[in-house]
JSON list of C-alpha atoms in Angstrom, two decimals:
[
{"chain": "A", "resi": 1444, "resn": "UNK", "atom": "CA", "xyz": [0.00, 0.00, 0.00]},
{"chain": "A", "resi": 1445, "resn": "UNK", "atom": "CA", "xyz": [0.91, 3.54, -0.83]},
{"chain": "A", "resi": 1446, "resn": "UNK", "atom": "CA", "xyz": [2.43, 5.88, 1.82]},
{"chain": "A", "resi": 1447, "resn": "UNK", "atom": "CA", "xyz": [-0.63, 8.02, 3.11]},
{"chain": "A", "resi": 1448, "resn": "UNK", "atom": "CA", "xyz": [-1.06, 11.41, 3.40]},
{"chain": "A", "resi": 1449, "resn": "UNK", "atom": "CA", "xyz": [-3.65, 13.72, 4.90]},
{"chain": "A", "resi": 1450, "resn": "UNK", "atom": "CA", "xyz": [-4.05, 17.13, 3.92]},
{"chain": "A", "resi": 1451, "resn": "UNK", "atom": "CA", "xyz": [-5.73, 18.65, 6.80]},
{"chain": "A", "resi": 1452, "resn": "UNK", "atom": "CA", "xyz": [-6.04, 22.07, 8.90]},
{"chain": "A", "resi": 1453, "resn": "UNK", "atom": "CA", "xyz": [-5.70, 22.06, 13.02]},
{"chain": "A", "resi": 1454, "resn": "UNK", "atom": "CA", "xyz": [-9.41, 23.02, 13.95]},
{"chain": "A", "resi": 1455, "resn": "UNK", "atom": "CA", "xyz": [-10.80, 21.29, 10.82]},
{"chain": "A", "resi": 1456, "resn": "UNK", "atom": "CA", "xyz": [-13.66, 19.15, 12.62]},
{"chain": "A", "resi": 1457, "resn": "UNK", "atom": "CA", "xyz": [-13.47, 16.52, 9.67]},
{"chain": "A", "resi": 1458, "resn": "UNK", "atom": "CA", "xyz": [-10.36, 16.42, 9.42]},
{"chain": "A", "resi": 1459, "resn": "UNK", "atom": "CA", "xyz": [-10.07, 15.55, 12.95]},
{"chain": "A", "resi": 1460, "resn": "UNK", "atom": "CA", "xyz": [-12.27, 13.13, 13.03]},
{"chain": "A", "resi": 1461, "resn": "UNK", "atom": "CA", "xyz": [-9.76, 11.15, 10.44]},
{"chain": "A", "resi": 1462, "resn": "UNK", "atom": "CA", "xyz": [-6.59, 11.72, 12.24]},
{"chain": "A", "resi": 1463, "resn": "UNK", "atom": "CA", "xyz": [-8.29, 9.62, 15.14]},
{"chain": "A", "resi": 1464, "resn": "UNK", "atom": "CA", "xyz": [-9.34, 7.00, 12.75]},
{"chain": "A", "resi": 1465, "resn": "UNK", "atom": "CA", "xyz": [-5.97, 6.89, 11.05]},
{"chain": "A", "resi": 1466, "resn": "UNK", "atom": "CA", "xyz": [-4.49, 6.44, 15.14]},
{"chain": "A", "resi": 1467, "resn": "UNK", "atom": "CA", "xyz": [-7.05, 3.67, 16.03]},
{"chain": "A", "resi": 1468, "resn": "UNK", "atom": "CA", "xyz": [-5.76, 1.62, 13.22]},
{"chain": "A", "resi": 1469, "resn": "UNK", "atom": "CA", "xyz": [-2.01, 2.36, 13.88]},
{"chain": "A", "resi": 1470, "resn": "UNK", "atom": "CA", "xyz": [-1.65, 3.97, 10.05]},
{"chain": "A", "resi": 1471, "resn": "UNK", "atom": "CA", "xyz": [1.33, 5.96, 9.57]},
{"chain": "A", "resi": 1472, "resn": "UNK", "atom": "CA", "xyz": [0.50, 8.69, 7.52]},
{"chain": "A", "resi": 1473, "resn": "UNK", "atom": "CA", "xyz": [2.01, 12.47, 6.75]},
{"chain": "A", "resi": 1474, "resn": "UNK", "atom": "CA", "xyz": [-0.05, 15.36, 7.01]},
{"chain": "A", "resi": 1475, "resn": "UNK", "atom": "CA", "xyz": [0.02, 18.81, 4.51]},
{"chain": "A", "resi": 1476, "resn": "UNK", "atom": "CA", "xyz": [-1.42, 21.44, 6.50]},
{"chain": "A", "resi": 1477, "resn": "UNK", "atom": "CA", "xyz": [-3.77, 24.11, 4.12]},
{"chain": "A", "resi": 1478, "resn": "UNK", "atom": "CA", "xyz": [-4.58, 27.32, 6.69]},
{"chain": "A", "resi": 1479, "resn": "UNK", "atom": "CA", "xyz": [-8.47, 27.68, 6.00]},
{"chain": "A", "resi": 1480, "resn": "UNK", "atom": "CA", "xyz": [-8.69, 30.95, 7.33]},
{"chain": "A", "resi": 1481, "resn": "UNK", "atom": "CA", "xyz": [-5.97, 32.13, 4.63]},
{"chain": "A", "resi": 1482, "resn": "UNK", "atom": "CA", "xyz": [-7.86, 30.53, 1.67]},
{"chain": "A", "resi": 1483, "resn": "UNK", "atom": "CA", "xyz": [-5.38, 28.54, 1.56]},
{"chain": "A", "resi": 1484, "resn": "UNK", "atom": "CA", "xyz": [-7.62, 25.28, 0.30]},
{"chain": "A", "resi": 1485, "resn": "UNK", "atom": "CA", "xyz": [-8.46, 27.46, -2.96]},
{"chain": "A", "resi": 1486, "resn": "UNK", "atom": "CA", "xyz": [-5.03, 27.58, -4.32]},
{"chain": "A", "resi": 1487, "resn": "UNK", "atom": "CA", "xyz": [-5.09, 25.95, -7.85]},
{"chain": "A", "resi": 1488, "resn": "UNK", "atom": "CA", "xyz": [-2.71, 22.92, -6.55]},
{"chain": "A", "resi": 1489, "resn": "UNK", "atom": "CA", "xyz": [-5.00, 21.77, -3.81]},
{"chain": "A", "resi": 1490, "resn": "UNK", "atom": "CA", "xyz": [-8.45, 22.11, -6.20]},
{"chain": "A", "resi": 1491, "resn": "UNK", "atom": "CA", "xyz": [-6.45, 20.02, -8.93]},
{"chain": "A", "resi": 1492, "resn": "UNK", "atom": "CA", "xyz": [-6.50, 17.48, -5.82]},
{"chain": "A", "resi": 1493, "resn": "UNK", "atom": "CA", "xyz": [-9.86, 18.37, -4.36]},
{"chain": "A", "resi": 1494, "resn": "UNK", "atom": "CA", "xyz": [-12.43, 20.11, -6.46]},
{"chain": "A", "resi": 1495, "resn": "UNK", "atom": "CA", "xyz": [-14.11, 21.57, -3.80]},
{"chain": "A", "resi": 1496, "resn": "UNK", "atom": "CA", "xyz": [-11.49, 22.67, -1.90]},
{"chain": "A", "resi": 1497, "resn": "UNK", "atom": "CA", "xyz": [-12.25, 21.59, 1.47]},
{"chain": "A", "resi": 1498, "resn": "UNK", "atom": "CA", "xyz": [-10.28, 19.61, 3.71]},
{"chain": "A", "resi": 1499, "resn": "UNK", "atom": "CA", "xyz": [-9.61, 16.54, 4.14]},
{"chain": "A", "resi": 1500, "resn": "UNK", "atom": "CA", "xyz": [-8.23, 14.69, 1.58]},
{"chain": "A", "resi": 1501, "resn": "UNK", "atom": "CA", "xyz": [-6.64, 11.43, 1.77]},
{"chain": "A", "resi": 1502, "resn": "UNK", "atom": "CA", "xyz": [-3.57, 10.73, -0.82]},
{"chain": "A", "resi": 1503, "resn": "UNK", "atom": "CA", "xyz": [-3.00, 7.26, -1.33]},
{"chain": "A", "resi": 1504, "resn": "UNK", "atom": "CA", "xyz": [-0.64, 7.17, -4.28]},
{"chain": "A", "resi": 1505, "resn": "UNK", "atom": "CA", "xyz": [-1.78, 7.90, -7.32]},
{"chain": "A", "resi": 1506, "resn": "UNK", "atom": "CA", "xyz": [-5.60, 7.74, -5.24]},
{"chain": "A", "resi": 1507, "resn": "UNK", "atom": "CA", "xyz": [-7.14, 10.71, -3.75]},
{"chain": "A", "resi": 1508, "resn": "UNK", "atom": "CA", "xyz": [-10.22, 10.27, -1.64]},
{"chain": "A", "resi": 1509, "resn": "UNK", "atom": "CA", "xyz": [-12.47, 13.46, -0.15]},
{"chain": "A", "resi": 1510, "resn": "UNK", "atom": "CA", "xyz": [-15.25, 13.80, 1.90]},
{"chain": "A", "resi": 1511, "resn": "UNK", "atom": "CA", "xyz": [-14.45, 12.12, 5.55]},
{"chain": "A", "resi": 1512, "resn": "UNK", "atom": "CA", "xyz": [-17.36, 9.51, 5.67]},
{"chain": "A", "resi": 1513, "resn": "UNK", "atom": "CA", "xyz": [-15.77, 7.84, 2.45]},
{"chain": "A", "resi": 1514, "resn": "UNK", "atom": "CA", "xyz": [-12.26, 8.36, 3.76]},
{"chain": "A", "resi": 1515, "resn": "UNK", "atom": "CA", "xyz": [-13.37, 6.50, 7.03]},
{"chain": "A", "resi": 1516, "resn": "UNK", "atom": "CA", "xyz": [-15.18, 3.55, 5.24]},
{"chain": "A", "resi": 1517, "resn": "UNK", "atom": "CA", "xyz": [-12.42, 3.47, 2.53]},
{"chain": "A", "resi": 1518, "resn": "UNK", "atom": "CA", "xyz": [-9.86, 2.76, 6.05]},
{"chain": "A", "resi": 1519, "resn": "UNK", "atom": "CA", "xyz": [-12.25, 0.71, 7.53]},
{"chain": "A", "resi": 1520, "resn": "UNK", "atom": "CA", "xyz": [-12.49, -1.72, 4.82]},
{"chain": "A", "resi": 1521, "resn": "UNK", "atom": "CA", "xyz": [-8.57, -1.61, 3.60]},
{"chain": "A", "resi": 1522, "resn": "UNK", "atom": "CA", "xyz": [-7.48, -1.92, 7.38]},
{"chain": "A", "resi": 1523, "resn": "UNK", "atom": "CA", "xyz": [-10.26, -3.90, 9.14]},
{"chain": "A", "resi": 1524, "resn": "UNK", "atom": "CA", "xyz": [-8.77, -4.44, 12.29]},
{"chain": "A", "resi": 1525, "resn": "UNK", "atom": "CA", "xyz": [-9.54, -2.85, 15.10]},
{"chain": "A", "resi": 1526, "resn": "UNK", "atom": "CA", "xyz": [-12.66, -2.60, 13.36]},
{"chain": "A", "resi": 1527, "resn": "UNK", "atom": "CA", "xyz": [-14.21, 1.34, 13.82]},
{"chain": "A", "resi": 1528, "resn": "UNK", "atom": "CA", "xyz": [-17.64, -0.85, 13.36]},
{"chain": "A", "resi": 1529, "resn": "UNK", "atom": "CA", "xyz": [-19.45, -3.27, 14.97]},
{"chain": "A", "resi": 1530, "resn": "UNK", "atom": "CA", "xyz": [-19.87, -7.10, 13.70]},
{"chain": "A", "resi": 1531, "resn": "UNK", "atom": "CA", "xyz": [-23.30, -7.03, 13.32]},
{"chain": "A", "resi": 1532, "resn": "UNK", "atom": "CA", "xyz": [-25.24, -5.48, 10.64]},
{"chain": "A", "resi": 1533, "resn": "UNK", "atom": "CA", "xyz": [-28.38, -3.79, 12.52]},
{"chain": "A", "resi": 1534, "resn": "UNK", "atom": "CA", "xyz": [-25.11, -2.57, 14.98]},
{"chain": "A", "resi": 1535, "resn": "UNK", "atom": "CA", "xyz": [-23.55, -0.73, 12.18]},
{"chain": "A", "resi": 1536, "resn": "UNK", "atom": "CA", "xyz": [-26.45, 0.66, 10.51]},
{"chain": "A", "resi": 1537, "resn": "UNK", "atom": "CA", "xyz": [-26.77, 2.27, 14.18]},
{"chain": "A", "resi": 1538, "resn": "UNK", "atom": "CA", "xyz": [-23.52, 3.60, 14.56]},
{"chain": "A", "resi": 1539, "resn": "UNK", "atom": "CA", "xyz": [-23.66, 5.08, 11.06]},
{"chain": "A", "resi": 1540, "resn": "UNK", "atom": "CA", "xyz": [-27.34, 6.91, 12.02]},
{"chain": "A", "resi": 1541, "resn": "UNK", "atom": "CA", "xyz": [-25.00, 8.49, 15.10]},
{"chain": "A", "resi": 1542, "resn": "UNK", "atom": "CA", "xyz": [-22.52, 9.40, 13.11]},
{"chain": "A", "resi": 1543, "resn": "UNK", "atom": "CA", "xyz": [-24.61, 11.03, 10.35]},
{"chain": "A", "resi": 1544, "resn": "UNK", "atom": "CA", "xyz": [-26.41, 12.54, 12.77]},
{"chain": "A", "resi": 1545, "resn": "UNK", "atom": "CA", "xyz": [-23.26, 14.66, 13.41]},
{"chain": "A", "resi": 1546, "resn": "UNK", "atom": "CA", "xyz": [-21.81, 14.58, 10.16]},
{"chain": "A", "resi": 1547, "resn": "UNK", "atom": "CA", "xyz": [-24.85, 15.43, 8.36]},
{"chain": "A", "resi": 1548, "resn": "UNK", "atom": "CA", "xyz": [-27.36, 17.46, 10.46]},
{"chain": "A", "resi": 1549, "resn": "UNK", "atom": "CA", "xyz": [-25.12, 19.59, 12.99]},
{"chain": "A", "resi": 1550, "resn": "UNK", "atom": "CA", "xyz": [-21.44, 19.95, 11.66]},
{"chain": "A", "resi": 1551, "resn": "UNK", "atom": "CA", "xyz": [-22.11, 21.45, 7.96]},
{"chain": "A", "resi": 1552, "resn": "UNK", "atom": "CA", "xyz": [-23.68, 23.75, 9.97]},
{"chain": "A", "resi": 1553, "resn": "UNK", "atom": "CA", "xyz": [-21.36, 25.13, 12.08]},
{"chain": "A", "resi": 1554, "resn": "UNK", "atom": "CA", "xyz": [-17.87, 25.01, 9.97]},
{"chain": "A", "resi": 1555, "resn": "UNK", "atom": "CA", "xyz": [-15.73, 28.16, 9.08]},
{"chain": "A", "resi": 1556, "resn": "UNK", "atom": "CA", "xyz": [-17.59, 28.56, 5.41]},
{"chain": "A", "resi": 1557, "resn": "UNK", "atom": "CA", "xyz": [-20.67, 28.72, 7.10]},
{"chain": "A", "resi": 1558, "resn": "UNK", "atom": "CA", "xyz": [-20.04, 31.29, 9.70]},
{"chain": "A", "resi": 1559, "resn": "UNK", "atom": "CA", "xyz": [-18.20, 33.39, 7.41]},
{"chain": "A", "resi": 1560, "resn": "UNK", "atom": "CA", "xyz": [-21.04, 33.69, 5.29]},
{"chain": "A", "resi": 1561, "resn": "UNK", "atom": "CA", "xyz": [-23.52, 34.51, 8.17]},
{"chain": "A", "resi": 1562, "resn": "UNK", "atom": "CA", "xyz": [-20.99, 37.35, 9.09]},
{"chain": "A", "resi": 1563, "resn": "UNK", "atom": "CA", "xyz": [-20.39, 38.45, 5.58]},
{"chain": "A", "resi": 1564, "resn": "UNK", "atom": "CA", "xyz": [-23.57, 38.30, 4.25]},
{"chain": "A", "resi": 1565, "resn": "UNK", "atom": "CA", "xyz": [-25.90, 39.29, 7.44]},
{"chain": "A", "resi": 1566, "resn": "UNK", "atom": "CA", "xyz": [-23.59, 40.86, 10.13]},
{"chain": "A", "resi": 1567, "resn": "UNK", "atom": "CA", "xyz": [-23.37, 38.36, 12.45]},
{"chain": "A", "resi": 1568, "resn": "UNK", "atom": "CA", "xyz": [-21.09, 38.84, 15.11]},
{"chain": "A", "resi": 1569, "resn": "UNK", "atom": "CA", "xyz": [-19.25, 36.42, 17.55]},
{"chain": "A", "resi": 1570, "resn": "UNK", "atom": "CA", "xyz": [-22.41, 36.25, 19.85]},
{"chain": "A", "resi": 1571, "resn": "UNK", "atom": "CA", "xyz": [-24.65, 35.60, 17.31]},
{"chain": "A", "resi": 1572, "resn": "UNK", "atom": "CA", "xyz": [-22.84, 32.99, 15.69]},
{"chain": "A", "resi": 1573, "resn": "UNK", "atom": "CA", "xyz": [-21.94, 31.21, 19.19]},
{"chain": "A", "resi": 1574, "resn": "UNK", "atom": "CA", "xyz": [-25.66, 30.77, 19.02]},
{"chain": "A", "resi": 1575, "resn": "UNK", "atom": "CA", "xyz": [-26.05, 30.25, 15.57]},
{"chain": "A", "resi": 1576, "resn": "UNK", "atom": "CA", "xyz": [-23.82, 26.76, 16.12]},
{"chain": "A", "resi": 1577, "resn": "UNK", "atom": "CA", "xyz": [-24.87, 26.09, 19.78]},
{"chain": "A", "resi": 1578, "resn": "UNK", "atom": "CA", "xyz": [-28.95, 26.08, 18.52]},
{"chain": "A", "resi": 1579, "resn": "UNK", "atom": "CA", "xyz": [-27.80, 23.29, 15.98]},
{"chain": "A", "resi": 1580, "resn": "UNK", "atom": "CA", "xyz": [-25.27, 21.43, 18.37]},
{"chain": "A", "resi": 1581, "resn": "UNK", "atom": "CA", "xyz": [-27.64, 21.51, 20.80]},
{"chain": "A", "resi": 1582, "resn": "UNK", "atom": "CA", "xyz": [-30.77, 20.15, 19.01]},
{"chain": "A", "resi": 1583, "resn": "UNK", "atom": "CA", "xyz": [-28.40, 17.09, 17.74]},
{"chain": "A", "resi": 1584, "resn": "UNK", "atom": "CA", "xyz": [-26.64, 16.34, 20.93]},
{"chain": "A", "resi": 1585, "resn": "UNK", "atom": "CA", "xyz": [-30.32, 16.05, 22.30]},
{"chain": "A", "resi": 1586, "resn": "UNK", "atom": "CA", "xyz": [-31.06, 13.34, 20.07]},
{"chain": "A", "resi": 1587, "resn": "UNK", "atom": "CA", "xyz": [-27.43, 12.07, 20.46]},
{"chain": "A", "resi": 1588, "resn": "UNK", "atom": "CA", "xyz": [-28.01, 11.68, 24.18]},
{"chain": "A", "resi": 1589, "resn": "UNK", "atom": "CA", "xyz": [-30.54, 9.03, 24.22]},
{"chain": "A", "resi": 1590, "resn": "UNK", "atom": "CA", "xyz": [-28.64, 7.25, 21.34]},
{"chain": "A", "resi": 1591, "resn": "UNK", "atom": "CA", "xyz": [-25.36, 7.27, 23.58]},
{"chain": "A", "resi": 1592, "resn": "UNK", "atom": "CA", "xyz": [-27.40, 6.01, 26.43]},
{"chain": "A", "resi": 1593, "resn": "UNK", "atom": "CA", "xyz": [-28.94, 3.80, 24.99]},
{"chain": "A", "resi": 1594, "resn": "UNK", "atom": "CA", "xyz": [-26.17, 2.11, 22.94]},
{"chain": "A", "resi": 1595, "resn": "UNK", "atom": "CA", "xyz": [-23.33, 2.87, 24.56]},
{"chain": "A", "resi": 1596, "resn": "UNK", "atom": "CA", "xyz": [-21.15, 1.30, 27.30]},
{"chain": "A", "resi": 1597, "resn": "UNK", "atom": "CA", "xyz": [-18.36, 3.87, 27.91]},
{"chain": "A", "resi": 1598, "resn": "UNK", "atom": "CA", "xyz": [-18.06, 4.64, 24.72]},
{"chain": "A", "resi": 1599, "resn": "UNK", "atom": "CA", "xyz": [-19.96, 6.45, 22.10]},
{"chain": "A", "resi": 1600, "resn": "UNK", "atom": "CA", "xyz": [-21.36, 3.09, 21.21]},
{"chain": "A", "resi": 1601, "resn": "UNK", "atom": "CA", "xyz": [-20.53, -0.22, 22.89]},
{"chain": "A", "resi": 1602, "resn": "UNK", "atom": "CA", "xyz": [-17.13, -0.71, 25.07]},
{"chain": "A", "resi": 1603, "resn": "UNK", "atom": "CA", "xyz": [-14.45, 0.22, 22.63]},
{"chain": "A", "resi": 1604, "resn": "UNK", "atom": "CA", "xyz": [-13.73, 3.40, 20.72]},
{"chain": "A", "resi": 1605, "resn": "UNK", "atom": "CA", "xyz": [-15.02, 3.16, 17.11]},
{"chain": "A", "resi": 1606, "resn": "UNK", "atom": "CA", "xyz": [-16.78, 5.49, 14.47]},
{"chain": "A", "resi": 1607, "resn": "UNK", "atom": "CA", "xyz": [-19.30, 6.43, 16.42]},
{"chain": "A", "resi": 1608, "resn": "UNK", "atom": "CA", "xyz": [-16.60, 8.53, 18.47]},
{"chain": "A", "resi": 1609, "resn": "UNK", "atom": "CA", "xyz": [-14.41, 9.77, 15.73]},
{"chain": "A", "resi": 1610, "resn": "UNK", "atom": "CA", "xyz": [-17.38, 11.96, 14.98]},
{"chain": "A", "resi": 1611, "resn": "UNK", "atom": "CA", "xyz": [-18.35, 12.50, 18.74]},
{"chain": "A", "resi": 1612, "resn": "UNK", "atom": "CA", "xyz": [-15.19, 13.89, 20.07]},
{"chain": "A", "resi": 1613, "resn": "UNK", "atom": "CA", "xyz": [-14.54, 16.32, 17.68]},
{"chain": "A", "resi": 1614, "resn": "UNK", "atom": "CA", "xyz": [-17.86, 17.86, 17.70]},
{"chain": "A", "resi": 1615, "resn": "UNK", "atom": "CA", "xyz": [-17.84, 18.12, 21.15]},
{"chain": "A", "resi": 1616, "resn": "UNK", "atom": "CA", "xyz": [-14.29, 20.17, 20.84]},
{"chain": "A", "resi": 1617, "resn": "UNK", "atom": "CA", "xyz": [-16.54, 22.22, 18.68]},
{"chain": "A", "resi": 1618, "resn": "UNK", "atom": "CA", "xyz": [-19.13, 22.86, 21.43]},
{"chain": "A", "resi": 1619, "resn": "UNK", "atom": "CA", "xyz": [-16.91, 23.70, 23.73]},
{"chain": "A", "resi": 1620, "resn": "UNK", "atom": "CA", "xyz": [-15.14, 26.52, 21.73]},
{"chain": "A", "resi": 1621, "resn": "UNK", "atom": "CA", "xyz": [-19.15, 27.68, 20.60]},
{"chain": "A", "resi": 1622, "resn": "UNK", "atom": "CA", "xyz": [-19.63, 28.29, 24.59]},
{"chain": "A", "resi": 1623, "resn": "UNK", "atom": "CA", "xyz": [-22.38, 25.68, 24.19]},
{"chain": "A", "resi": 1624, "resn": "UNK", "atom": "CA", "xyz": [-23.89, 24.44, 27.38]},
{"chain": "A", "resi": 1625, "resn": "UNK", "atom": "CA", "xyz": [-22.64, 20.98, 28.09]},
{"chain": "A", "resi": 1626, "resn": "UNK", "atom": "CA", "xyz": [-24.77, 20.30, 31.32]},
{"chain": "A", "resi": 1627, "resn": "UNK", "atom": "CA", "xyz": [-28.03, 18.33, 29.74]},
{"chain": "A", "resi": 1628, "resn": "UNK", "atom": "CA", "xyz": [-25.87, 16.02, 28.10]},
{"chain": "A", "resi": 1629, "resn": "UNK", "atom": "CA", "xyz": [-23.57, 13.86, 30.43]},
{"chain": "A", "resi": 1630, "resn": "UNK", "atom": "CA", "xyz": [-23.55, 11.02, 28.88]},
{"chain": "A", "resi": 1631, "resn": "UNK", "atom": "CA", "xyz": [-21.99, 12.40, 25.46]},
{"chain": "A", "resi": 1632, "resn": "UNK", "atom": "CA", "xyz": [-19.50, 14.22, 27.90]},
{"chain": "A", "resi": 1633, "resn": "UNK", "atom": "CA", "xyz": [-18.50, 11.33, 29.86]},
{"chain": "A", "resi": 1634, "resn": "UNK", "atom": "CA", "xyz": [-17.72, 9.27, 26.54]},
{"chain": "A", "resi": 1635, "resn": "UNK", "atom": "CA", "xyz": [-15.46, 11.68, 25.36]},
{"chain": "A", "resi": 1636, "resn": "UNK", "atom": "CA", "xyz": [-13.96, 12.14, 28.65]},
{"chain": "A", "resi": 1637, "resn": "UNK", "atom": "CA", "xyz": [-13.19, 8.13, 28.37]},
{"chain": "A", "resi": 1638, "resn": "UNK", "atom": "CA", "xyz": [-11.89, 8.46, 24.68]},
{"chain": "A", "resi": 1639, "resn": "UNK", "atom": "CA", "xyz": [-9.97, 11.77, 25.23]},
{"chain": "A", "resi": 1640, "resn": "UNK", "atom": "CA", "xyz": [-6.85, 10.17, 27.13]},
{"chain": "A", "resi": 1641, "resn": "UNK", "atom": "CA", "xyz": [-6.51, 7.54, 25.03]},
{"chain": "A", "resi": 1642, "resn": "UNK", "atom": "CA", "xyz": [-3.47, 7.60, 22.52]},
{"chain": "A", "resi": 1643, "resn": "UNK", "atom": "CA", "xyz": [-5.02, 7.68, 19.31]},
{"chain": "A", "resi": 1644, "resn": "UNK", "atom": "CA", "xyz": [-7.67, 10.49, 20.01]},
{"chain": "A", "resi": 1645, "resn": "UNK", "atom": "CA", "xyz": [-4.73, 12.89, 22.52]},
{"chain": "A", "resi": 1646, "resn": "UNK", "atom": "CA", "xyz": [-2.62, 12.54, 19.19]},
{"chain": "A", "resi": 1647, "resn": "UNK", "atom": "CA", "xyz": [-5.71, 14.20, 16.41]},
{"chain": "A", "resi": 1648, "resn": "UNK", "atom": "CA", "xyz": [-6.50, 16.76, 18.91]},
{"chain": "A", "resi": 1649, "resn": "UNK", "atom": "CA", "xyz": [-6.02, 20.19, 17.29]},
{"chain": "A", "resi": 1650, "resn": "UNK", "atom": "CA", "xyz": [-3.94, 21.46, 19.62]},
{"chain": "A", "resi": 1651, "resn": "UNK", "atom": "CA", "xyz": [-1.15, 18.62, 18.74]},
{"chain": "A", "resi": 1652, "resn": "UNK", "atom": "CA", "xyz": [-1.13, 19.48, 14.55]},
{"chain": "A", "resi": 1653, "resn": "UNK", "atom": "CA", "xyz": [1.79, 20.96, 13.48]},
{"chain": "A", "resi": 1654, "resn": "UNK", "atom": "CA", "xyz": [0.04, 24.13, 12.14]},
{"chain": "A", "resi": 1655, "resn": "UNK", "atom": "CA", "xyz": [-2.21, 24.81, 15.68]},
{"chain": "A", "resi": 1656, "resn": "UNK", "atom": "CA", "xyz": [-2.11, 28.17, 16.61]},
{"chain": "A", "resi": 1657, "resn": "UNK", "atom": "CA", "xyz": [0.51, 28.55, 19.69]},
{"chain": "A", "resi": 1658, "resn": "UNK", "atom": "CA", "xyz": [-1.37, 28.72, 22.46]},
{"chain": "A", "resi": 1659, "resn": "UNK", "atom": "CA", "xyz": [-2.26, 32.23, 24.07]}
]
């Protein structure tokens, strides 16, 4: 197999949620950093790559994969062990409703294209878009909750980090720099709490990328 690498950006909330997948399977991979706040996804190198010029993108070779749900199935199924899903097929078809639920209905809602367009477009300033993201969070990490409770035991889902929590985690780094009220939803806290300390997810955290902002 080819020698990977990830282009990424530090706060990138998909791209984080690879870099832990990428850990939990052990993959050795080498990251090209693109500053998103600089625009600098949009230069005409990185669009040849990826035609919308988002991060991430996974380099393979010759093979270039985008979007993050494909990037995580396309690892899941070339590197199968320790599986990021479970062995059962009604198990996996839940995991991939919690992680949709994130991927799909809160995050697209709350990334840096977004909120730059609510501020260019309509004024919105910090405090507005704080609660701009933390109405969205908040209405999926309600639903989340009882899904989390329900399914999991320690972890996101079941008693072993997996999918379900390389979407969790990083959305709940999200919330927390959105000033979004954690308090109604323990049991997604206490799951990342669990996964937090654990190699693979202390290694994707923004703050350890080579192009994180130095801290203040």
């Amino acid at each position: 197999m080819s020698a990977l690498t990830l282009h990424s950006y530090w706060r990138s909330s998909a791209a984080y949620r690879v870099r832990i997948a990428l850990n939990l399977k052990g993959l050795a991979y080498d990251q090209v950093t693109h500053d998103l706040r600089a625009g600098a996804q949009r230069a005409p190198a990185y669009r040849a790559l990826a035609p919308q010029s988002l991060v991430p993108a996974l380099e393979a070779g010759d093979f270039v994969l985008t979007q993050s749900p494909a990037i995580l199935e396309w690892i899941e199924e070339g590197w199968p062990q320790p599986p990021l899903l479970p062995a059962n097929a009604q198990d996996r078809a839940i995991v991939r409703a919690m992680a949709a639920l994130i991927g799909c209905d809160i995050h697209p809602l709350n990334n840096l294209r977004v909120l730059r367009a609510l501020k260019r477009d309509f004024g919105a300033d910090q405090a507005v878009l704080d609660q701009w993201a933390g109405r969205w969070i908040a209405d999926g990490f309600a639903a989340l909750e009882i899904l989390v409770a329900r399914h999991g035991r320690g972890f996101a889902f079941g008693d072993r980090p997996g999918l379900a929590d390389c979407y969790l985690v990083p959305q709940l780094y999200s919330a927390e720099r959105f000033n979004v009220d954690l308090s109604p939803f323990p049991t997604l806290v206490a799951a990342v709490e669990r996964a937090r300390p654990l190699d693979a997810f202390a290694a994707a955290h923004p703050s350890a990328q080579p192009d994180a902002d130095p801290p203040y």
